[in-house]
Short mmCIF file of C-alpha atoms in Angstrom, two decimals:
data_model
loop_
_atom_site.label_atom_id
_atom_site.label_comp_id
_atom_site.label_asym_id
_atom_site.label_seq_id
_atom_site.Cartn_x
_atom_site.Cartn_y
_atom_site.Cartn_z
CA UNK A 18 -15.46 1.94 -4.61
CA UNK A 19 -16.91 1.22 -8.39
CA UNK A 20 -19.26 2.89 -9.82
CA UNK A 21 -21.98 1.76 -9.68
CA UNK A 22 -21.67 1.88 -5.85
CA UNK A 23 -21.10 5.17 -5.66
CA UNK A 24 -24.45 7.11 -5.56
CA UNK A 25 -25.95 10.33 -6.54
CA UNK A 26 -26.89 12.69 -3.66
CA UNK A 27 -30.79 14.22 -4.40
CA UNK A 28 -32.03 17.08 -2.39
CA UNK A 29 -35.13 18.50 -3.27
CA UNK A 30 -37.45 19.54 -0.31
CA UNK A 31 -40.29 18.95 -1.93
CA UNK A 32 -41.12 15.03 -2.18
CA UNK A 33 -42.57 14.53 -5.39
CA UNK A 34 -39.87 16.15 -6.91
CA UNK A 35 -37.28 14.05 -4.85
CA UNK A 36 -39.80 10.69 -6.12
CA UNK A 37 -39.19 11.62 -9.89
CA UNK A 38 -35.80 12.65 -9.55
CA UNK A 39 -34.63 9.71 -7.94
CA UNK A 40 -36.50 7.22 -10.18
CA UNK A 41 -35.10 8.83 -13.40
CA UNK A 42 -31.54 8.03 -11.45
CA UNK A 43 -32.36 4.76 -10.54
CA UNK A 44 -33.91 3.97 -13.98
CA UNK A 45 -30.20 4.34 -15.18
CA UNK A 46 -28.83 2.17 -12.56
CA UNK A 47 -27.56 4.42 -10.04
CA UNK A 48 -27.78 4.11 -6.13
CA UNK A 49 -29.68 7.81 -4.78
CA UNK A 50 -29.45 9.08 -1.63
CA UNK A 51 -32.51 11.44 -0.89
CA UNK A 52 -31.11 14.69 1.38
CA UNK A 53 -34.24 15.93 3.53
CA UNK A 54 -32.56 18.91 4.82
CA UNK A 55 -29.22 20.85 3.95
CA UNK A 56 -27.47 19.07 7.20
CA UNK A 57 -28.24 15.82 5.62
CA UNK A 58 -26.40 17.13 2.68
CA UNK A 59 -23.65 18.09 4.31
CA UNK A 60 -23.48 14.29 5.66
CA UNK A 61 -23.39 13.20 2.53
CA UNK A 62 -20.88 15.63 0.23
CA UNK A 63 -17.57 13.48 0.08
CA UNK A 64 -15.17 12.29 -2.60
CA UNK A 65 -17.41 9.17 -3.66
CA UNK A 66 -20.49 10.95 -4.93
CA UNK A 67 -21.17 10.39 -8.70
CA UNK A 68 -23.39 14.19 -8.28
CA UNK A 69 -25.37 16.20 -7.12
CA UNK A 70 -29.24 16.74 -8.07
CA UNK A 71 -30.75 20.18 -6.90
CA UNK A 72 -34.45 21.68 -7.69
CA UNK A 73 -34.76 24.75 -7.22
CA UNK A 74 -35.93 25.14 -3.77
CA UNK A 75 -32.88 23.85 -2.37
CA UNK A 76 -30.85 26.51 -4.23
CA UNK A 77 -30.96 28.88 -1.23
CA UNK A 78 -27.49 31.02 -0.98
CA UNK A 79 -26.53 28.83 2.15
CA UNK A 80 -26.50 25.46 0.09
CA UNK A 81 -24.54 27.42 -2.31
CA UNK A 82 -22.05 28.34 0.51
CA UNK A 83 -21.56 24.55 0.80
CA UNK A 84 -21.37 23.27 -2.40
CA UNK A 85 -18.78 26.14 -2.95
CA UNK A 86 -16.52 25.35 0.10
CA UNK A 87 -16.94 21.45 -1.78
CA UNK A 88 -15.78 22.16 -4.43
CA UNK A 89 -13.02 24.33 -3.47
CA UNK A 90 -11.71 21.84 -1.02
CA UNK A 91 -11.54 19.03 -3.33
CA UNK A 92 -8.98 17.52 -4.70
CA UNK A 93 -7.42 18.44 -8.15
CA UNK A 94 -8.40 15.88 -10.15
CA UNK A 95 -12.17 16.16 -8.73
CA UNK A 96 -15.06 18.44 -10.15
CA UNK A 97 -17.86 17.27 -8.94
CA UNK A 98 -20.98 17.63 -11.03
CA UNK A 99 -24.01 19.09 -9.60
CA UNK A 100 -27.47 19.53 -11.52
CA UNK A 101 -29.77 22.17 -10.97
CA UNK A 102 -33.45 21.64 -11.98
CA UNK A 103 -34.66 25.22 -11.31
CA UNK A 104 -38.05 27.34 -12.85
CA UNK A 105 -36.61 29.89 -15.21
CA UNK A 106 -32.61 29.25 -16.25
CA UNK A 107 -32.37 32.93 -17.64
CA UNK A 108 -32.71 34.06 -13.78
CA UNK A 109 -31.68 31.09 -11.82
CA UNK A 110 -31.45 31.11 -7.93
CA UNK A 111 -28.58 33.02 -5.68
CA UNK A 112 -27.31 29.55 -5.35
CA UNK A 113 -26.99 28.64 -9.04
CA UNK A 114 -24.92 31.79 -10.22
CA UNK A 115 -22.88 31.86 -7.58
CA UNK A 116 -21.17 28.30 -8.50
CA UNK A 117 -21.75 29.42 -12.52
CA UNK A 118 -19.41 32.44 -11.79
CA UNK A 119 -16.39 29.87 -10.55
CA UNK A 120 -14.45 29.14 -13.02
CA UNK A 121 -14.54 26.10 -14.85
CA UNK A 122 -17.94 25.32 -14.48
CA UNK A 123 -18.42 22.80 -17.02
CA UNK A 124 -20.05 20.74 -13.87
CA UNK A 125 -22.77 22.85 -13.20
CA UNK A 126 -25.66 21.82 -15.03
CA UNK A 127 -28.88 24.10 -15.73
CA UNK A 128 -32.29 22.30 -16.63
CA UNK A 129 -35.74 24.32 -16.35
CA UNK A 130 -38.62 22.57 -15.04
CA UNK A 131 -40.42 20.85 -16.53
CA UNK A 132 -37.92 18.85 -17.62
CA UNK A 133 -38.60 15.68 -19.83
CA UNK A 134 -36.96 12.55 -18.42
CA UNK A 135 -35.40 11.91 -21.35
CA UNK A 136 -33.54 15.09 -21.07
CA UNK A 137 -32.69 14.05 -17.68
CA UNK A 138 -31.36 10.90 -18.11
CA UNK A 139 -29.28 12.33 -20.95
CA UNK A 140 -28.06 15.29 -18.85
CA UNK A 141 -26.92 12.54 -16.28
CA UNK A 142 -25.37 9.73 -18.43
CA UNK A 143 -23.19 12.72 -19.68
CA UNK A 144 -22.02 14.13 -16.16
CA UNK A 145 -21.90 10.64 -14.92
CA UNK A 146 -19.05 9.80 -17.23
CA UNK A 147 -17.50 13.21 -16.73
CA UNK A 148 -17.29 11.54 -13.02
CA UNK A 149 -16.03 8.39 -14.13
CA UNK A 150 -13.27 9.71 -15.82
CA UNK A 151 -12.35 11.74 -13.11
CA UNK A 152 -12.13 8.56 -10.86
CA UNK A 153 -10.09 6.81 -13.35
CA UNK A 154 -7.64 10.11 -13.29
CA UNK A 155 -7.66 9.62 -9.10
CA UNK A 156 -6.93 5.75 -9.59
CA UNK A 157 -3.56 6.34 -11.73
CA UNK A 158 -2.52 9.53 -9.70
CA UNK A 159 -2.72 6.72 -6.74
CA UNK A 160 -0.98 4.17 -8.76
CA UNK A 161 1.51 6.89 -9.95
CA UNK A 162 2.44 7.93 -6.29
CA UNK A 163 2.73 4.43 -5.47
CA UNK A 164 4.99 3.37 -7.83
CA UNK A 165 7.27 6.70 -6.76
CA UNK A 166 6.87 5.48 -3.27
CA UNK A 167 8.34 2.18 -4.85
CA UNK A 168 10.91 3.00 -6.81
CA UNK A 169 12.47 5.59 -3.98
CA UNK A 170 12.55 2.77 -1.44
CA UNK A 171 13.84 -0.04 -3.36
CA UNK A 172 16.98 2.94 -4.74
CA UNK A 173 17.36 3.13 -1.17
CA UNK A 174 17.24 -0.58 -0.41
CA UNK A 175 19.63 -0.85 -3.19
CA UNK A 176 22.19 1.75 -2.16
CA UNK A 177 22.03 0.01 1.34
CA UNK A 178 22.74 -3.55 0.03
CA UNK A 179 25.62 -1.98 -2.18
CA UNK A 180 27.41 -0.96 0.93
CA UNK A 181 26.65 -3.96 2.47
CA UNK A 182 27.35 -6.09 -0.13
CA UNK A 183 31.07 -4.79 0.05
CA UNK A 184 31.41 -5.28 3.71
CA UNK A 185 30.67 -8.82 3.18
CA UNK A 186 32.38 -10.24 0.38
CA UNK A 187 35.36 -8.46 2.25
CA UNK A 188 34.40 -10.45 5.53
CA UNK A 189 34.10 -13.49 3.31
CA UNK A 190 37.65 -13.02 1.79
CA UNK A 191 39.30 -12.68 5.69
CA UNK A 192 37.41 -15.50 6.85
CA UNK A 193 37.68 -18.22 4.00
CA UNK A 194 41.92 -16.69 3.94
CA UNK A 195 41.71 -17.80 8.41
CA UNK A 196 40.60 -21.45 7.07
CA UNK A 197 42.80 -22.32 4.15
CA UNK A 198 46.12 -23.12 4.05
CA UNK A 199 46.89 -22.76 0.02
CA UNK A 200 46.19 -20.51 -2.91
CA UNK A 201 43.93 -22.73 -4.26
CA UNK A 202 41.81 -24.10 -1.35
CA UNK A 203 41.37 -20.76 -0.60
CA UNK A 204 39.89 -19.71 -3.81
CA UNK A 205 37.63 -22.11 -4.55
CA UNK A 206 35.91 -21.71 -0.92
CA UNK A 207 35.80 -18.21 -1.72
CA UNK A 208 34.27 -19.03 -5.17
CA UNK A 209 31.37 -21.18 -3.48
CA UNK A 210 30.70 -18.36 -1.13
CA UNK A 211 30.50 -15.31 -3.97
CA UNK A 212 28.62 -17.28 -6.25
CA UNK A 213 26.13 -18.40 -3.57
CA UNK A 214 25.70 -14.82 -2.56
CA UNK A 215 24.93 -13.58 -6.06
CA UNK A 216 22.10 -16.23 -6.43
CA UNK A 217 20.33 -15.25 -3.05
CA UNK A 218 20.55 -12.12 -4.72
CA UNK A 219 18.82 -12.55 -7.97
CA UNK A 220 16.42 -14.93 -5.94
CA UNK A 221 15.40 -12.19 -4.06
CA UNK A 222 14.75 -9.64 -7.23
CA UNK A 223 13.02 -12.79 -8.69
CA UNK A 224 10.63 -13.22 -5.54
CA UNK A 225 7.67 -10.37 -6.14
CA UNK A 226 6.42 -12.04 -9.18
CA UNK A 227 5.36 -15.36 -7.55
CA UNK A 228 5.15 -17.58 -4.52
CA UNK A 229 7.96 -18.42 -2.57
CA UNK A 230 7.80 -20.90 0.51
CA UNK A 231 9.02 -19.30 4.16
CA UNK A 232 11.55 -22.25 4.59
CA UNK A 233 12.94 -21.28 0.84
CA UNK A 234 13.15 -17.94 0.76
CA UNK A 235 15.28 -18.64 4.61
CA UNK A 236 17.31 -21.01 2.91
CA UNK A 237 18.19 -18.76 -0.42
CA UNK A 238 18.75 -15.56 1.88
CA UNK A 239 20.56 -16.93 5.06
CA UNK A 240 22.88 -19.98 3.64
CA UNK A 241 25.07 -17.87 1.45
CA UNK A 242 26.55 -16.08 4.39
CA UNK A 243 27.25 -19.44 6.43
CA UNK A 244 30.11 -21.26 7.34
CA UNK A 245 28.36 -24.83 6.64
CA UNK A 246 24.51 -25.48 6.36
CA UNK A 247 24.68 -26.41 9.83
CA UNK A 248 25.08 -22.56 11.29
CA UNK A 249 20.90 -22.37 9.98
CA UNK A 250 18.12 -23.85 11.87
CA UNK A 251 14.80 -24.08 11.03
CA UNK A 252 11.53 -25.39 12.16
CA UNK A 253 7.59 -24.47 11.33
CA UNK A 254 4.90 -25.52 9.05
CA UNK A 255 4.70 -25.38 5.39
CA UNK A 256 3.94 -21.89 4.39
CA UNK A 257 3.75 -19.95 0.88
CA UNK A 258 3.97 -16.45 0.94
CA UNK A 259 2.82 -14.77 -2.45
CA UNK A 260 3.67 -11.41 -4.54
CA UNK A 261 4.83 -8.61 -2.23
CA UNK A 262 4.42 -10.09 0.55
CA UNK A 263 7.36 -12.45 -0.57
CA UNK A 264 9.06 -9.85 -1.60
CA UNK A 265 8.87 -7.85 1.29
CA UNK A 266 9.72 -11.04 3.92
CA UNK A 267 12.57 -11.80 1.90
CA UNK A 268 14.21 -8.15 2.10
CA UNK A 269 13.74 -8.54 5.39
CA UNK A 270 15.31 -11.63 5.56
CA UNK A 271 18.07 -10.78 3.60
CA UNK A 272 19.10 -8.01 5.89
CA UNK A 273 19.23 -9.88 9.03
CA UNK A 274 21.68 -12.51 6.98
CA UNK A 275 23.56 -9.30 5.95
CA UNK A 276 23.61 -8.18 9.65
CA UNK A 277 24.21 -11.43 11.12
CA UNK A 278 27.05 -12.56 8.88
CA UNK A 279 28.58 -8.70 9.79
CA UNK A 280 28.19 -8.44 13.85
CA UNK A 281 26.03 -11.38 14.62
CA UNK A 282 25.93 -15.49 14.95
CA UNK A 283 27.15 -15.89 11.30
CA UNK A 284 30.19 -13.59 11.99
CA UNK A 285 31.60 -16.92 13.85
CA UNK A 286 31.83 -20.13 12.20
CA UNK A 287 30.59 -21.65 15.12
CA UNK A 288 27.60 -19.27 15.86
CA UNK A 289 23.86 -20.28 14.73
CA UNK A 290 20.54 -18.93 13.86
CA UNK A 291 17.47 -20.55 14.66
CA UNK A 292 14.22 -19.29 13.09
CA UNK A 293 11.08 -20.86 14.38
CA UNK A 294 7.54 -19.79 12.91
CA UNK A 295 3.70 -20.58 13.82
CA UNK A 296 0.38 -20.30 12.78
CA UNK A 297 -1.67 -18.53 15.23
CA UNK A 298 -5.55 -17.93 14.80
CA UNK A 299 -4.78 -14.10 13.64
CA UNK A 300 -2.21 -15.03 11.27
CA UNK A 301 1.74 -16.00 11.61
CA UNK A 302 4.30 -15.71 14.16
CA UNK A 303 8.51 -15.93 13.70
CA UNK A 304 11.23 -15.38 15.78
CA UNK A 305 15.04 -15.40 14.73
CA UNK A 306 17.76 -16.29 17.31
CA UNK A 307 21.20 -15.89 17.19
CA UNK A 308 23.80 -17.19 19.42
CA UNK A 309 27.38 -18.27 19.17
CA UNK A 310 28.61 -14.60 17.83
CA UNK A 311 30.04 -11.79 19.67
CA UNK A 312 28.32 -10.16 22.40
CA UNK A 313 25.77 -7.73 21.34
CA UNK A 314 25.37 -4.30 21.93
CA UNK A 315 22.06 -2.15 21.33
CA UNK A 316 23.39 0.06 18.14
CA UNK A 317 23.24 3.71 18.62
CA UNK A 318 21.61 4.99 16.19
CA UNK A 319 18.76 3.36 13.93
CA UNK A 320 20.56 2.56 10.43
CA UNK A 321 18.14 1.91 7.24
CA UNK A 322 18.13 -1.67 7.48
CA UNK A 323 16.68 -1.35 11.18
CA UNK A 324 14.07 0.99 9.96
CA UNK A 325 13.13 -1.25 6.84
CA UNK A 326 13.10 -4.62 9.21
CA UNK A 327 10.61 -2.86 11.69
CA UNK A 328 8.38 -0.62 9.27
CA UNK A 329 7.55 -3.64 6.62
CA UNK A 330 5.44 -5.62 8.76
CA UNK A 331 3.22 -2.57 9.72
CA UNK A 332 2.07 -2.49 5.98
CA UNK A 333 0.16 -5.34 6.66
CA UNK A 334 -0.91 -4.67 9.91
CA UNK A 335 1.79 -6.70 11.63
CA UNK A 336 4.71 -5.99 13.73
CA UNK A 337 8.50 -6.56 14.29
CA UNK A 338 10.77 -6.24 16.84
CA UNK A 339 14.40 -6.56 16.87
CA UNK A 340 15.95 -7.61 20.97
CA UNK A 341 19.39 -7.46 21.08
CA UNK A 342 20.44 -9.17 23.91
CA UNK A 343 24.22 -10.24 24.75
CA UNK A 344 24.09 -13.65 24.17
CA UNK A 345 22.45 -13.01 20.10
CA UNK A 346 20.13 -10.77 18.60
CA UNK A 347 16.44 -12.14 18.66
CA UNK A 348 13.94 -10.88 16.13
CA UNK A 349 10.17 -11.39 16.45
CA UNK A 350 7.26 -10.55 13.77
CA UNK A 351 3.83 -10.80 13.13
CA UNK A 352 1.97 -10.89 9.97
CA UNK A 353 -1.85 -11.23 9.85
CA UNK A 354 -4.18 -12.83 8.01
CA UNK A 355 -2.80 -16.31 7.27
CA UNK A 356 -0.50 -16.44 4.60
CA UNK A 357 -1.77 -19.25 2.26
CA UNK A 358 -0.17 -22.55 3.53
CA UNK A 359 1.21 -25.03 1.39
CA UNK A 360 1.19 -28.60 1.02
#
């Protein structure tokens, strides 16, 4: 929420001092929301408010009891400035000296009455941007956590592809040995394969800066760990996915190639995947088939690949689910909200 959609909460029973309070606010171009009773302040204390405006007959001790429990409840980065406009600051109400004696309380605010609206509009320009920056604070704590949130998944993605990444360049190195007869034969099909393998890598590092089309980002994850282009079928509409969504869909991607090439379809060189996708009115459909491999069995435990293929989805509000039937593994997803199509 910006600013300047955040409002400033006003309670002041009487209403001519809620009128003038609230068009000295608005006069600075601030939304106000005018509390009639202490419930409807209650309704109204959250994160979002840019302050609070009190006269001094709502200072009774209970209204102190809530603005106390607010502020004590909020989060660390939040000090929420509230503005007393009372009769006689020397001796303000219960209220008023209650929140003083907390310590900091550089957001309480004192004014005596009358108070010029210049004053006023000073007073609240000043704890205004006190707010501000505490918003901006919240915004890069968010961004901060984020980015750890980031960084620890993709050091576990990485780990995971390491180990992976072993496990098939050995099963390339058994199955392109099966095949050739010679030294040399040998090593230049193995070449072909490694080399292949390293670019759908880097292709997928490459993919969260831009967009990527489904039928590419298939083609640069799953083709490395085929026998011949043949073992990949395909078949949908143009579609460009964009940023981390890209990103996301190709890890994804990449692990059921890893998986496939290890127990599945691509494990034979006469097994096949078929991926087939589809726009549907709330957004796009896939499935992934396998066939030709050995028979499948249900794994016993969830691994991190399983856990990555089936949690990704949900960030968008889709789903995936991974069927692992005899004849091939078959994995369904949903994504909402129509990628952007291409063409």
């Amino acid at each position: 929420m910006t600013e300047a959609a955040r409002p400033i909460a006003i309670f002041a029973p009487l209403a001519s001092d809620a009128k003038v309070l609230a068009q000295v606010a608005e006069s600075l171009g601030f939304a106000c929301v005018l509390c009639g009773s202490q419930v409807d302040l209650i309704d109204v204390l959250n994160e979002d408010l840019l302050g609070i405006i009190l006269s001094e007959e709502a200072a009774v001790p209970s209204v102190g009891e809530v603005l106390e429990e607010a502020l004590e409840t909020a989060p660390d980065w939040s000090a929420l400035p509230v503005l007393f406009v009372v009769a006689n600051t020397q001796n303000p109400p219960v209220a008023c000296r209650a929140l003083l004696a907390r310590k900091p309380a550089g957001n309480i605010v004192l004014l005596e009455r009358p108070v010029r609206p210049t004053t006023l509009r000073t007073v609240l320009q000043c704890q205004v941007r006190l707010r501000e920056r505490q918003f901006q604070t919240a915004d890069l704590l968010a961004q901060l956590q984020e980015n750890e949130r980031q960084k620890d998944f993709l050091l576990s993605e990485l780990r995971h592809r390491s180990r992976n990444m072993l496990s098939i360049m050995m099963a390339m190195v058994q199955n392109s040995a099966s095949h050739h007869q010679d030294t040399d034969s040998f090593l230049t099909s193995l070449q072909v394969r490694l080399e292949a393998l390293a670019g759908a890598s880097d292709r997928l590092t490459a993919t969260e800066a831009g967009e990527v089309a489904l039928d590419v980002i298939l083609s640069d994850q799953v083709l490395p760990y085929c026998h011949s282009s043949d073992q990949l079928l395909t078949e949908g509409p143009e579609i460009v996915l964009s940023g981390q969504r890209a990103f996301d869909f190709s890890l994804i991607v990449a692990e059921m190639a890893t998986n496939s090439a290890k127990y599945g379809g691509l494990s034979s060189p006469n097994g096949k995947v078929e991926v087939a996708w589809w726009n549907e009115k709330e957004g796009l459909s896939l499935r992934w088939t396998e066939s030709g491999g050995p028979a499948v069995t249900p794994p016993e435990r969830r691994s991190f690949g399983t856990r990555m293929i089936e949690s990704l989805p949900r960030q968008y509000g889709g789903w995936s689910r991974l069927d692992f039937r005899p004849s091939g593994l078959v994995w369904a997803c949903h994504l909402p909200d129509r990628p952007k199509n291409g063409g």
